[in-house]
Short mmCIF file of C-alpha atoms and ligand atoms in Angstrom, two decimals:
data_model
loop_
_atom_site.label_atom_id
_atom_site.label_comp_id
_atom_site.label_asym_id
_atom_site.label_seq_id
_atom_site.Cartn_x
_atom_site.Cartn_y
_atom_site.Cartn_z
CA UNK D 1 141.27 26.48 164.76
CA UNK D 2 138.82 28.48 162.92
CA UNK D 3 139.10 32.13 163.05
CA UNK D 4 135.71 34.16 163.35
CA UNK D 5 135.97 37.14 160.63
CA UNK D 6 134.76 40.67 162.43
CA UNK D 7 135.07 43.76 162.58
CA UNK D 8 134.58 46.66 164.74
CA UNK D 9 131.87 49.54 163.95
CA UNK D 10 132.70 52.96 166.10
CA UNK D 11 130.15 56.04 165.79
CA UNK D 12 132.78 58.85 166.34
CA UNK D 13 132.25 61.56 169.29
CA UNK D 14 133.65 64.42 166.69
CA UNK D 15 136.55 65.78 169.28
CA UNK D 16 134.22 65.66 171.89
CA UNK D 17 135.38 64.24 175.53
CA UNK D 18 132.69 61.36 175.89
CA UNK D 19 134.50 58.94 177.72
CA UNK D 20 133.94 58.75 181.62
CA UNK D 21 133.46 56.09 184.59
CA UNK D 22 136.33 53.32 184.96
CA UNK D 23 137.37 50.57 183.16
CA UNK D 24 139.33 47.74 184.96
CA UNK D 25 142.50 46.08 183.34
CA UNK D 26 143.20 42.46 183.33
CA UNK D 27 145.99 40.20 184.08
CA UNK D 28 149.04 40.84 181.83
CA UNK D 29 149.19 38.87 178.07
CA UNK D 30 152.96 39.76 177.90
CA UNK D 31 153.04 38.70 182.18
CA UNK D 32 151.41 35.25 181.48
CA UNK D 33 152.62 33.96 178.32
CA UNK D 34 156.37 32.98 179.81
CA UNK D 35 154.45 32.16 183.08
CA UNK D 36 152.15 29.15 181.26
CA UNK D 37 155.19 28.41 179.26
CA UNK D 38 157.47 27.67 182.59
CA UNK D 39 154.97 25.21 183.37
CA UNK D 40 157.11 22.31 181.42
CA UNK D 41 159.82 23.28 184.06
CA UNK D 42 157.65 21.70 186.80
CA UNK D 43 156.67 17.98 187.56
CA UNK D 44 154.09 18.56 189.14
CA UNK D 45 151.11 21.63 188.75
CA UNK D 46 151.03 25.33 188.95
CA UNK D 47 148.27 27.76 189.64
CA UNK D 48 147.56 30.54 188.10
CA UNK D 49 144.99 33.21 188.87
CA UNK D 50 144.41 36.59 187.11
CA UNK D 51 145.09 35.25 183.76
CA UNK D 52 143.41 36.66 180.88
CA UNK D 53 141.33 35.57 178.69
CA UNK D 54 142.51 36.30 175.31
CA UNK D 55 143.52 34.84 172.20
CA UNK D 56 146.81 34.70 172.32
CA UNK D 57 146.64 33.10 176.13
CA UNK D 58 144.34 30.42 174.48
CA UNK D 59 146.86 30.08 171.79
CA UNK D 60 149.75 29.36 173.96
CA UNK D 61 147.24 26.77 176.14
CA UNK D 62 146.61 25.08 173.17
CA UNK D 63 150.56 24.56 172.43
CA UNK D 64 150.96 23.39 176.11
CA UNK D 65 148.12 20.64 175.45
CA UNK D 66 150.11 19.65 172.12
CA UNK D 67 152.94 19.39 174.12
CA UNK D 68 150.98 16.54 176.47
CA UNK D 69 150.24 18.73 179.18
CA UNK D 70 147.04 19.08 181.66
CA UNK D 71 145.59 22.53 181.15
CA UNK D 72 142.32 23.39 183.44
CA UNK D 73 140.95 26.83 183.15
CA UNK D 74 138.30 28.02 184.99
CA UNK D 75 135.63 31.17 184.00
CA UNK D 76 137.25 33.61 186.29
CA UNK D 77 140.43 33.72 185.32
CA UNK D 78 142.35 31.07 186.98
CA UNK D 79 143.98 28.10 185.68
CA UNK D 80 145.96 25.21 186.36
CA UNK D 81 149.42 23.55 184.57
CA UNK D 82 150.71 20.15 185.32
CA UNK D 83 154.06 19.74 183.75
CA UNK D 84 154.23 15.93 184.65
CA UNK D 85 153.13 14.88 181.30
CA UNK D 86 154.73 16.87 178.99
CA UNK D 87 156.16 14.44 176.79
CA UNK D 88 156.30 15.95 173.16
CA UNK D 89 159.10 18.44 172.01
CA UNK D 90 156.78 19.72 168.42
CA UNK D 91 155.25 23.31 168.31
CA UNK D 92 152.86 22.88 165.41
CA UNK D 93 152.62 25.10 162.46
CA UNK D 94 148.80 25.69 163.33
CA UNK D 95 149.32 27.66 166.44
CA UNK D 96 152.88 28.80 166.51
CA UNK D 97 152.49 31.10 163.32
CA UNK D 98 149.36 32.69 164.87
CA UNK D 99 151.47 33.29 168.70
CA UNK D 100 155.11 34.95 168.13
CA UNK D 101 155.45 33.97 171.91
CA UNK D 102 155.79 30.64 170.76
CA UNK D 103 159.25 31.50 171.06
CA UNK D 104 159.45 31.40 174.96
CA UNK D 105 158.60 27.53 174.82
CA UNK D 106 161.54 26.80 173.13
CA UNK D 107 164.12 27.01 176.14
CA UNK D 108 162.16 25.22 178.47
CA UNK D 109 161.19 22.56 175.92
CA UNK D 110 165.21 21.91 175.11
CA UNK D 111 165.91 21.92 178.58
CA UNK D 112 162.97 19.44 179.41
CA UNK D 113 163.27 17.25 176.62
CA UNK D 114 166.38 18.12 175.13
CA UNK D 115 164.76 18.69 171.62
CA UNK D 116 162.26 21.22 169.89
CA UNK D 117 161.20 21.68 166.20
CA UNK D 118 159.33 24.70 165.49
CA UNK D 119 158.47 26.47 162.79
CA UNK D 120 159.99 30.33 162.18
CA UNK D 121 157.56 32.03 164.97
CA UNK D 122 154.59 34.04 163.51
CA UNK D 123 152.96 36.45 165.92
CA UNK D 124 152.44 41.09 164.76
CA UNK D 125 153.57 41.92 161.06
CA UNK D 126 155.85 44.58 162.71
CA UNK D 127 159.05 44.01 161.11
CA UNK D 128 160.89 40.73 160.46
CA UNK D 129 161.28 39.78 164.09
CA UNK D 130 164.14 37.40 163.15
CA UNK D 131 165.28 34.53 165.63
CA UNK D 132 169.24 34.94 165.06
CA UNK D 133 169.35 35.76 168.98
CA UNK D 134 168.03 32.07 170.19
CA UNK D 135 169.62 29.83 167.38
CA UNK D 136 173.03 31.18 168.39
CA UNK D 137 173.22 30.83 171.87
CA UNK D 138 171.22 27.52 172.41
CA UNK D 139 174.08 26.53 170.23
CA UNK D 140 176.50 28.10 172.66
CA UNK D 141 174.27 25.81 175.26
CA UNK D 142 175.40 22.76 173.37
CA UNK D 143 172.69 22.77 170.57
CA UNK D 144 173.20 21.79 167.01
CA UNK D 145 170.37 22.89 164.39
CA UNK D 146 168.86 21.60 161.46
CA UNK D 147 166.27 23.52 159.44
CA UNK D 148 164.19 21.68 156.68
CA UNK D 149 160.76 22.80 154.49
CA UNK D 150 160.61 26.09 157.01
CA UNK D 151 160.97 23.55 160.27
CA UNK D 152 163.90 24.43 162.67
CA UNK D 153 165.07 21.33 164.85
CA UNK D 154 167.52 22.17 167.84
CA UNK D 155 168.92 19.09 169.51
CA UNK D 156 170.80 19.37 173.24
CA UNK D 157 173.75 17.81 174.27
CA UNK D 158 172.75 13.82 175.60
CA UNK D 159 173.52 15.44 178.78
CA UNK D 160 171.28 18.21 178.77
CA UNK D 161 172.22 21.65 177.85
CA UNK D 162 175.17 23.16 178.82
CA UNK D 163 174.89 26.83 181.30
CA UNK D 164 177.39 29.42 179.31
CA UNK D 165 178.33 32.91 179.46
CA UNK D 166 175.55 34.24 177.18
CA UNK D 167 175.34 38.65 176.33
CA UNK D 168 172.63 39.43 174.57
CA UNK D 169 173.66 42.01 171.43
CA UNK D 170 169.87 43.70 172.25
CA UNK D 171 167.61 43.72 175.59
CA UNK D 172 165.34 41.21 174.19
CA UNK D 173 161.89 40.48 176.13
CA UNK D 174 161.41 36.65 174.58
CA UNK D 175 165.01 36.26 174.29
CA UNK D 176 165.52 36.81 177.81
CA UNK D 177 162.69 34.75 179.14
CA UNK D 178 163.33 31.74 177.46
CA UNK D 179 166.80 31.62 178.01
CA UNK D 180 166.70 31.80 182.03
CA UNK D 181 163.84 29.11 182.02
CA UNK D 182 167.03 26.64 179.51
CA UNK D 183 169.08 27.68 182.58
CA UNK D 184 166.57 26.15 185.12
CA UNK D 185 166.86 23.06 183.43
CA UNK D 186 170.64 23.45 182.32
CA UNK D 187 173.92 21.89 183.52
CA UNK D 188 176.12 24.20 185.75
CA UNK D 189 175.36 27.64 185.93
CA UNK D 190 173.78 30.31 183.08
CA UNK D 191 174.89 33.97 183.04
CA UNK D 192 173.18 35.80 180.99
CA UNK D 193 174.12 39.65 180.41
CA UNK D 194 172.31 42.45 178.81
CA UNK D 195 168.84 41.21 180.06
CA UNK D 196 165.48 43.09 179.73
CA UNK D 197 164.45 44.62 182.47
CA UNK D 198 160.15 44.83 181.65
CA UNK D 199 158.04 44.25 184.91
CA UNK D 200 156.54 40.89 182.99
CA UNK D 201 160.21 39.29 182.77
CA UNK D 202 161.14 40.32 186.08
CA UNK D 203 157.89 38.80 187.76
CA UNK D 204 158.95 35.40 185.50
CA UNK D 205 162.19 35.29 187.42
CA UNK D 206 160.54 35.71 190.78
CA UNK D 207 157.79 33.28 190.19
CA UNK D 208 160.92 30.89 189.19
CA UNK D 209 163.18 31.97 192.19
CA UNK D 210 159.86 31.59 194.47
CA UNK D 211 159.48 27.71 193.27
CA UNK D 212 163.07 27.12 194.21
CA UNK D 213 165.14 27.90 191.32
CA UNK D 214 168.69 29.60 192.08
CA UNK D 215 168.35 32.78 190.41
CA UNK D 216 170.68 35.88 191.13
CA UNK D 217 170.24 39.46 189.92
CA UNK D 218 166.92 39.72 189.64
CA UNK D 219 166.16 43.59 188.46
CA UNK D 220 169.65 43.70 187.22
CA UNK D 221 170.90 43.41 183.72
CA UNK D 222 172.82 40.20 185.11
CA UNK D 223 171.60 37.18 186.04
CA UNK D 224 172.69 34.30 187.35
CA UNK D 225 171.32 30.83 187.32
CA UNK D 226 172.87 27.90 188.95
CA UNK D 227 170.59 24.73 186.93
CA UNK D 228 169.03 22.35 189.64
CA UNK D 229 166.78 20.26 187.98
CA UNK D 230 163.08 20.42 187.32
CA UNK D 231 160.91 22.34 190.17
CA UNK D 232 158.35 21.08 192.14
CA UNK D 233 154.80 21.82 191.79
CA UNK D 234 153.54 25.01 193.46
CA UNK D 235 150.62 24.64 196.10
CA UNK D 236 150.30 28.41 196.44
CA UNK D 237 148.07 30.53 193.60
CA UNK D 238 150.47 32.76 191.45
CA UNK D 239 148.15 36.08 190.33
CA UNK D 240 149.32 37.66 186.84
CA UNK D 241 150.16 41.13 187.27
CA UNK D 242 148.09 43.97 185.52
CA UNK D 243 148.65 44.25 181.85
CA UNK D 244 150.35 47.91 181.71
CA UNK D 245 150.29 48.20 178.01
CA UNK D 246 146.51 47.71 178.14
CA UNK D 247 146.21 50.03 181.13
CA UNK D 248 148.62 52.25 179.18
CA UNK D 249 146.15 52.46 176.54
CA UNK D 250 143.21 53.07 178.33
CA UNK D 251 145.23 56.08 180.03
CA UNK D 252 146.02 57.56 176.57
CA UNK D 253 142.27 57.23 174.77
CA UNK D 254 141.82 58.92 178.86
CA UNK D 255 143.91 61.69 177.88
CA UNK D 256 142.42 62.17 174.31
CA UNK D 257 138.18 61.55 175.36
CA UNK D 258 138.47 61.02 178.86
CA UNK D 259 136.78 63.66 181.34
CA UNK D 260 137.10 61.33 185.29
CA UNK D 261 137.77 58.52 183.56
CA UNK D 262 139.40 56.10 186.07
CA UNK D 263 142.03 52.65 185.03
CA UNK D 264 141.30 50.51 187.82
CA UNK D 265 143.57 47.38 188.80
CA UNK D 266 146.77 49.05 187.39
CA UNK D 267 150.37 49.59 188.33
CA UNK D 268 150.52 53.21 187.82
CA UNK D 269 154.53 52.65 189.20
CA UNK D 270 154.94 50.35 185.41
CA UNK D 271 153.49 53.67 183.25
CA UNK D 272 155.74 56.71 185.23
CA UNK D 273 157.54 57.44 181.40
CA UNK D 274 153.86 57.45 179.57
CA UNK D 275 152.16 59.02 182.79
CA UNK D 276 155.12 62.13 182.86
CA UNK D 277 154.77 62.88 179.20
CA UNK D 278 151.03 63.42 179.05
CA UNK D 279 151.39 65.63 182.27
CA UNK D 280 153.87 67.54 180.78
CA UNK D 281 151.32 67.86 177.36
CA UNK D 282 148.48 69.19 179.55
CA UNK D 283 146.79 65.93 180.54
CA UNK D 284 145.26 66.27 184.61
CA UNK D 285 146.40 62.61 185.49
CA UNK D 286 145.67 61.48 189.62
CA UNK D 287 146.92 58.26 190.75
CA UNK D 288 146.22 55.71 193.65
CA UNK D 289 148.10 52.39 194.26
CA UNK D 290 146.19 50.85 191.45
CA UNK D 291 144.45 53.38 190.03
CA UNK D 292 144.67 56.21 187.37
CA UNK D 293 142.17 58.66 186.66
CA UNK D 294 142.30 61.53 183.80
CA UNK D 295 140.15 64.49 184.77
CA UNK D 296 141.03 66.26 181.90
CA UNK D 297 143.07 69.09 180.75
CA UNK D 298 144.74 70.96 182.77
CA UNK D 299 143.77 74.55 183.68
CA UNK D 300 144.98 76.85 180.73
CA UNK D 301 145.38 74.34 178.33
CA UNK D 302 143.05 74.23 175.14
CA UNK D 303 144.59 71.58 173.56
CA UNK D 304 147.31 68.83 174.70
CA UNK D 305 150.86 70.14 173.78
CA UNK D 306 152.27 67.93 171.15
CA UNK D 307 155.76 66.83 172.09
CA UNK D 308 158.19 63.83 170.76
CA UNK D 309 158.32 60.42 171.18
CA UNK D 310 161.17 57.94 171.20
CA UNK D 311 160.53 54.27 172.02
CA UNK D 312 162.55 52.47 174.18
CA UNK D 313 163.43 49.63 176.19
CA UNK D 314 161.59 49.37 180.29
CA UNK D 315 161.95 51.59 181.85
CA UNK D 316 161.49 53.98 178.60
CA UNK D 317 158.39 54.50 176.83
CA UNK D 318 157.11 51.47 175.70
CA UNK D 319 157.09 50.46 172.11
CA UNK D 320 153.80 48.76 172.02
CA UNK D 321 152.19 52.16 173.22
CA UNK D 322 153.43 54.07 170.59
CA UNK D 323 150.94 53.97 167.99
CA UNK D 324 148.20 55.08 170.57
CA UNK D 325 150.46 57.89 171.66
CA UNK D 326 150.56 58.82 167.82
CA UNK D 327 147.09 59.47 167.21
CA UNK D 328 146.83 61.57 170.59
CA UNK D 329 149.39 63.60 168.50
CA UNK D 330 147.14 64.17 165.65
CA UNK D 331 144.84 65.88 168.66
CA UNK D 332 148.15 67.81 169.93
CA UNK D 333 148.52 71.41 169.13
CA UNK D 334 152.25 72.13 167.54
CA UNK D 335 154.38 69.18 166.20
CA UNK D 336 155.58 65.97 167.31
CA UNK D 337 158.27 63.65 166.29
CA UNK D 338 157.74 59.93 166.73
CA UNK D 339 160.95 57.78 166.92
CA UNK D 340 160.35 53.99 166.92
CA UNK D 341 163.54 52.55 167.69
CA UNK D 342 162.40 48.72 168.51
CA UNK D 343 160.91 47.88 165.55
CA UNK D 344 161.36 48.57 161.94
CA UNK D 345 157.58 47.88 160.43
CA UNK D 346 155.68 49.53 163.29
CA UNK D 347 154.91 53.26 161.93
CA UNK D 348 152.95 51.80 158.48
CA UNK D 349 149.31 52.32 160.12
CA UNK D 350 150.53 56.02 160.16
CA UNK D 351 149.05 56.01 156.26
CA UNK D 352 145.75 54.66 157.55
CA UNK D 353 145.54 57.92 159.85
CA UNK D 354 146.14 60.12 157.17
CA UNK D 355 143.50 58.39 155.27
CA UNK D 356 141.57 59.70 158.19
CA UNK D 357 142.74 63.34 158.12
CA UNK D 358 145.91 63.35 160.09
CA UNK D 359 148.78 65.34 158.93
CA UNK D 360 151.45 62.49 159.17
CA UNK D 361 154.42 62.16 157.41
CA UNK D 362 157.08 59.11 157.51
CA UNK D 363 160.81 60.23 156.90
CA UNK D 364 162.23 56.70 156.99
CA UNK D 365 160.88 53.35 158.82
CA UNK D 366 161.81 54.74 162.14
CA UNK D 367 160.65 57.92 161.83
CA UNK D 368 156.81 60.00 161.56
CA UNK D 369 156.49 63.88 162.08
CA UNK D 370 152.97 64.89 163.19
CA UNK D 371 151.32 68.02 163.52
CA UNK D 372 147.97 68.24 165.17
CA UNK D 373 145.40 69.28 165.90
CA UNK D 374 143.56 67.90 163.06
CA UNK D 375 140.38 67.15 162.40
CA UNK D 376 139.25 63.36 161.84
CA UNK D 377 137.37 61.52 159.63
CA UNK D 378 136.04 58.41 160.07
CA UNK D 379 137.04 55.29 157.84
CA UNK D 380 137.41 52.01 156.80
CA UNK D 381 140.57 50.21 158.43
CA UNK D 382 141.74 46.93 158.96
CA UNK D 383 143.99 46.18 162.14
CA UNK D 384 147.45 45.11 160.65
CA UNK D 385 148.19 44.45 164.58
CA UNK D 386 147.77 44.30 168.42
CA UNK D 387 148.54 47.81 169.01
CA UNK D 388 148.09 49.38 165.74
CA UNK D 389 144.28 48.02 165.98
CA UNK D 390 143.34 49.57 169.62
CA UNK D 391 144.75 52.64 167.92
CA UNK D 392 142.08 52.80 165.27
CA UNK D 393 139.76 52.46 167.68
CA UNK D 394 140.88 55.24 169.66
CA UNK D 395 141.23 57.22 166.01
CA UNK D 396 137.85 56.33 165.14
CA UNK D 397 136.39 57.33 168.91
CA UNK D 398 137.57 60.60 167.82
CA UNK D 399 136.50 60.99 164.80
CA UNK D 400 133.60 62.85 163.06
CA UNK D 401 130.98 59.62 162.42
CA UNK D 402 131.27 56.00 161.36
CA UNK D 403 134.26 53.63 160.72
CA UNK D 404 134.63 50.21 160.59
CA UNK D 405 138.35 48.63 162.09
CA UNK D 406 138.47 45.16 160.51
CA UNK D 407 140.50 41.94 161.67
CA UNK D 408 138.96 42.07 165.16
CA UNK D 409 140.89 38.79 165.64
CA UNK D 410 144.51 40.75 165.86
CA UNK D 411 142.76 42.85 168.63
CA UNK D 412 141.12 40.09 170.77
CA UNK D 413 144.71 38.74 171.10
CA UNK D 414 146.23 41.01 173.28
CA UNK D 415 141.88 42.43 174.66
CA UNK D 416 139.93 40.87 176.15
CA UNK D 417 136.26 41.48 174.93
CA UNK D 418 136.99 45.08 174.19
CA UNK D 419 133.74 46.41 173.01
CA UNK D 420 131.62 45.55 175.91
CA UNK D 421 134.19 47.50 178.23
CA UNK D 422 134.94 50.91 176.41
CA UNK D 423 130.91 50.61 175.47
CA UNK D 424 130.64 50.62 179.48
CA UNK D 425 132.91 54.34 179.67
CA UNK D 426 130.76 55.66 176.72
CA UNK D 427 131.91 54.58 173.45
CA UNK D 428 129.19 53.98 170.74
CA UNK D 429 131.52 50.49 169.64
CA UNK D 430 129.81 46.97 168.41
CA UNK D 431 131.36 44.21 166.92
CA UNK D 432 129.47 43.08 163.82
CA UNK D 433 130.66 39.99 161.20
CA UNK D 434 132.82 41.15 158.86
C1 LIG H 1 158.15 41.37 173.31
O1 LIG H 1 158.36 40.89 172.01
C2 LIG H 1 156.65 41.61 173.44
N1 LIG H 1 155.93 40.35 173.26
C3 LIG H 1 156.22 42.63 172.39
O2 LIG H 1 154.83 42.90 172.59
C4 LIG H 1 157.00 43.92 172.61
O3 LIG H 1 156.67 44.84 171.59
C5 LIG H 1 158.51 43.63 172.57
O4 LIG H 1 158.84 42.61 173.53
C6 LIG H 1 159.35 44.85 172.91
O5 LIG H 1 158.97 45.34 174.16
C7 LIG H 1 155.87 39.48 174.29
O6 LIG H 1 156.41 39.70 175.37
C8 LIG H 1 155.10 38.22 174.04
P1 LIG H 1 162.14 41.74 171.48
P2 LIG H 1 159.79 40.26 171.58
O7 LIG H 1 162.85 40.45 171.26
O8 LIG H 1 160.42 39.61 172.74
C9 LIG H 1 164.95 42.13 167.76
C10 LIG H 1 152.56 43.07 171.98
O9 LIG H 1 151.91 43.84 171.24
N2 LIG H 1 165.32 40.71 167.82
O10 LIG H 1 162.29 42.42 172.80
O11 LIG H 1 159.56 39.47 170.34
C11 LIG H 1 163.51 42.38 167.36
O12 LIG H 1 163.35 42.28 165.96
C12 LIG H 1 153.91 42.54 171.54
O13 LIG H 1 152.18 42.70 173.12
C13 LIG H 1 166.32 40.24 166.97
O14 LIG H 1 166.90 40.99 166.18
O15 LIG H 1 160.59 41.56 171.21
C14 LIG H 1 163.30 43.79 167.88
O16 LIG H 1 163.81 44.70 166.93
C15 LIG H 1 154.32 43.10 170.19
N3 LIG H 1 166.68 38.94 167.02
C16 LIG H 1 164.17 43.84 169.14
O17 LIG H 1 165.02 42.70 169.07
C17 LIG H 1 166.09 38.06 167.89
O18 LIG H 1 166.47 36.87 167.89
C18 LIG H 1 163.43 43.75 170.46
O19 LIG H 1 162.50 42.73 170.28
C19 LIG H 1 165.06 38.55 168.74
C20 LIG H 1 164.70 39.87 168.69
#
C-alpha cells in the first residue's frame, strides 16, 4: 500500500477569530475499529452505517480481507462484514505496523481460530505502547507464546480459550476491547476487572450484548461474560457513534478562532470535562442534543484564562485532546500546567510550538508549563501524530502567515478529508504534494 507524500499549507489569520458556520463530525475511528474487528465473532454479516472514511478504518478493512473476510463498503458511509469466511489467523507486517488497533483483532482471532501471529503493533510514536497487558492474560486464557524475527505467535488451548478472572493493572481502551470479544468466543465465563469505561468501548459491549452475547456490567468497571459461541449475523444496521475526540477538536480550534461556530452531529454529553474547562477559561460554549456552538468569549474576558491540564482516563479529560488544548494555552492569558499522565512520548511536539513562538517549557516527559498569550509564527512542521498533527493546524490557523504541516498521511488516519471541511468554516488550508 503506497502512501501519497503531502502536506498541508495554512495562511495564518494572525490572532484573528476567522472561523464561523458549522462543521459536522463523523462516525467515531476509535468507535469503529473494535466494531469491524468483532466481525470475526459472527458467522454470518454485520452492518454498519456511519463509519468513517479514514485511513486507519481502511487499514483495519484491509486486515479483515487478509483474514478471508467479505468487506463491502459503500460511498456513504456504510459497510458490510461477513465473518463466515474468516479462515486465516496472520496480521501482516504491511498493515499492522501502520494501525496500532491491530491489537483489538487479536482476541477475537484466538477465540475464532484459536491462533494469531502478529507482529509488535505499530500505530502513533507516542511512547512505547508495549503489549505486556495482552501476552499475559491470553496466557492466563490458556495461551502459550512464541516470538521469532519480531513475529509473536499465541496458540489457545485445543479446546478453545479458557474464561479467567482477568484485572487489568491500567484502564486500557484496546486491552479491554479485545479481551471481552476472547470472552465471546471463550469457554465458561470471563471477568474482567478494572475495565475502561470510554463511550467507544462501552457501545462495543452493547453492540455485542445486542447480537446475543451474555455480557454483564456494562458501564461498570466489571464485566462479566458467560462465552456462548459465535453470534449470529445481525439483520439490523448498527450506526457508529460520533467521533468525540474529533468533535473535541473542532470545539477547541472553536474556542481559539471560532466566533458562532457550530459542531454538528456530536455528543456534547462525551466532552462535559473539555466543555467545563473552556467555560471556566472564558469560552461562550451553547449546546443542543448534538450540537455545540462557540460564540465566543465571554463578556469581560479579553483573553481565555489559562488554567491546567491533567489527562486522564473517560470520564477525565481525554488524552488525545491534549495537545490541541496546549496550543489554546499558548493563546491563554496567565500560566498553565499540562500533565499527560497516559502517555510518556506525547508532549515532544511542544518544541515544534516553540519553534513557532510559544513560551513552552517541558520539566520531565509528563510535564509542559505554558504561559500565553503569545504571539505565533508560522512554520515548517511535520505531524509526528494523529493528534499532535490537527494541533499544528490549529497552531498554524493562528498564526501570523504561512506554514506548511507535513505527513498529511498521520492526519488522514484519524480525519477524514480535513481541508475541504475547516476550508468550509473559513480556514485558508490546501493540501499540496509534499
Ligand atoms: C486507545 O489506545 C486509543 N486508540 C488511543 O487513541 C487513546 O489515546 C488511548 O486509548 C487512551 O485513551 C484506540 O482506541 C484505537 P491504552 P490504546 O491501552 O488502547 C499502557 C488516537 O489518537 N499499556 O488505553 O492503545 C499504554 O502504554 C489514539 O485516536 C501498557 O502499558 O491505549 C498507555 O500508557 C492514540 N501495556 C496506557 O496503557 C499494554 O499492554 C493506556 O493506553 C497496553 C497499554
Amino acid at each position: 500500500m503506497k502512501i501519497k507524500e503531502e502536506m498541508f499549507i495554512v495562511e495564518g489569520s494572525n490572532h484573528q477569530r476567522n472561523l464561523k458556520g458549522s462543521i459536522k463530525v463523523n462516525g467515531s475511528k476509535n468507535g469503529a475499529l473494535p466494531i469491524i474487528a468483532s466481525a470475526v465473532l459472527f458467522s454470518g454479516p454485520i452492518k454498519l452505517t456511519n463509519v468513517p472514511k479514514i485511513e486507519d478504518v481502511k487499514r483495519m478493512s484491509e486486515l479483515m480481507k487478509e483474514l478471508g473476510l467479505k468487506v463491502i463498503k459503500d460511498k456513504n458511509g456504510g459497510m458490510v462484514l461477513d465473518g463466515s469466511t474468516t479462515k486465516k489467523h496472520v496480521l501482516t507486517r504491511e498493515v499492522s505496523k501502520r494501525l496500532r488497533a491491530s491489537v483489538i483483532l487479536l482476541g477475537p482471532i484466538l477465540g475464532r481460530l484459536g491462533k494469531v501471529s502478529f507482529p509488535h503493533p505499530g500505530g502513533c510514536v507516542i511512547g512505547a505502547r508495549p503489549i505486556d497487558i495482552f501476552i499475559e492474560n491470553f496466557k492466563k486464557m490458556g495461551c502459550t507464546i512464541e516470538e521469532n524475527d519480531g513475529v509473536y505467535t499465541l496458540t489457545a488451548k485445543k479446546e478453545g480459550l479458557i474464561g479467567t478472572e482477568i484485572t487489568f493493572r491500567i484502564q486500557s481502551v484496546t486491552a479491554t476491547e479485545t479481551f471481552i470479544m476472547a470472552g465471546v468466543l471463550a469457554k465458561g465465563k470471563t471477568i474482567l476487572k478494572n475495565v475502561a469505561l470510554e463511550p467507544e468501548v462501552t457501545e462495543l459491549a452493547l453492540f455485542l450484548k445486542n447480537a446475543g452475547a451474555k455480557i454483564e456490567g456494562i458501564g461498570t468497571t466489571t464485566l462479566e461474560i458467560e462465552g456462548n459461541g459465535l453470534l449470529n449475523g445481525l439483520e439490523k444496521e448498527t450506526a457508529i457513534i460520533p467521533d468525540r475526540i474529533e468533535a473535541g477538536s473542532f470545539l477547541i480550534l472553536g474556542a481559539i478562532s471560532g466566533k458562532n461556530l457550530t459542531i454538528e452531529n456530536c455528543e456534547p454529553k462525551h466532552l462535559e470535562v473539555p466543555i467545563k474547562i473552556l467555560e471556566d477559561a472564558g469560552v461562550e460554549i451553547e449546546t443542543t442534543e448534538n450540537s455545540i456552538t462557540i460564540k465566543g468569549l465571554k463578556k469581560g474576558f479579553e483573553n481565555i484564562k489559562s488554567f491546567n491540564i491533567k489527562t486522564h482516563e473517560y470520564p477525565g479529560f481525554p488524552t488525545d485532546l491534549q495537545a490541541p488544548m496546549t496550543v489554546l494555552l499558548t493563546q491563554g492569558e496567565g500560566e498553565g500546567t499540562v500533565f499527560e499522565t497516559i502517555f510518556e512520548g506525547r508532549l515532544n511536539y511542544t518544541d515544534e510550538l516553540k519553534r513557532m513562538g510559544a513560551d513552552t517549557k517541558m520539566y520531565d516527559a509528563h510535564h509542559v508549563i505554558v504561559k500565553g498569550p503569545n504571539h505565533l509564527k508560522g512554520k515548517d512542521l511535520q505531524s509526528p501524530d494523529i493528534r499532535a498533527g490537527l494541533a499544528f493546524i490549529i497552531a498554524s490557523n493562528i498564526a501570523e502567515g504561512k506554514s506548511t504541516i507535513g505527513n498529511a498521511y498521520l492526519i488522514d488516519r484519524g480525519y477524514e478529508t480535513i481541508e475541504k471541511r475547516l476550508k468550509k468554516i473559513g480556514m485558508n488550508i490546501k493540501r499540496v504534494k509534499s
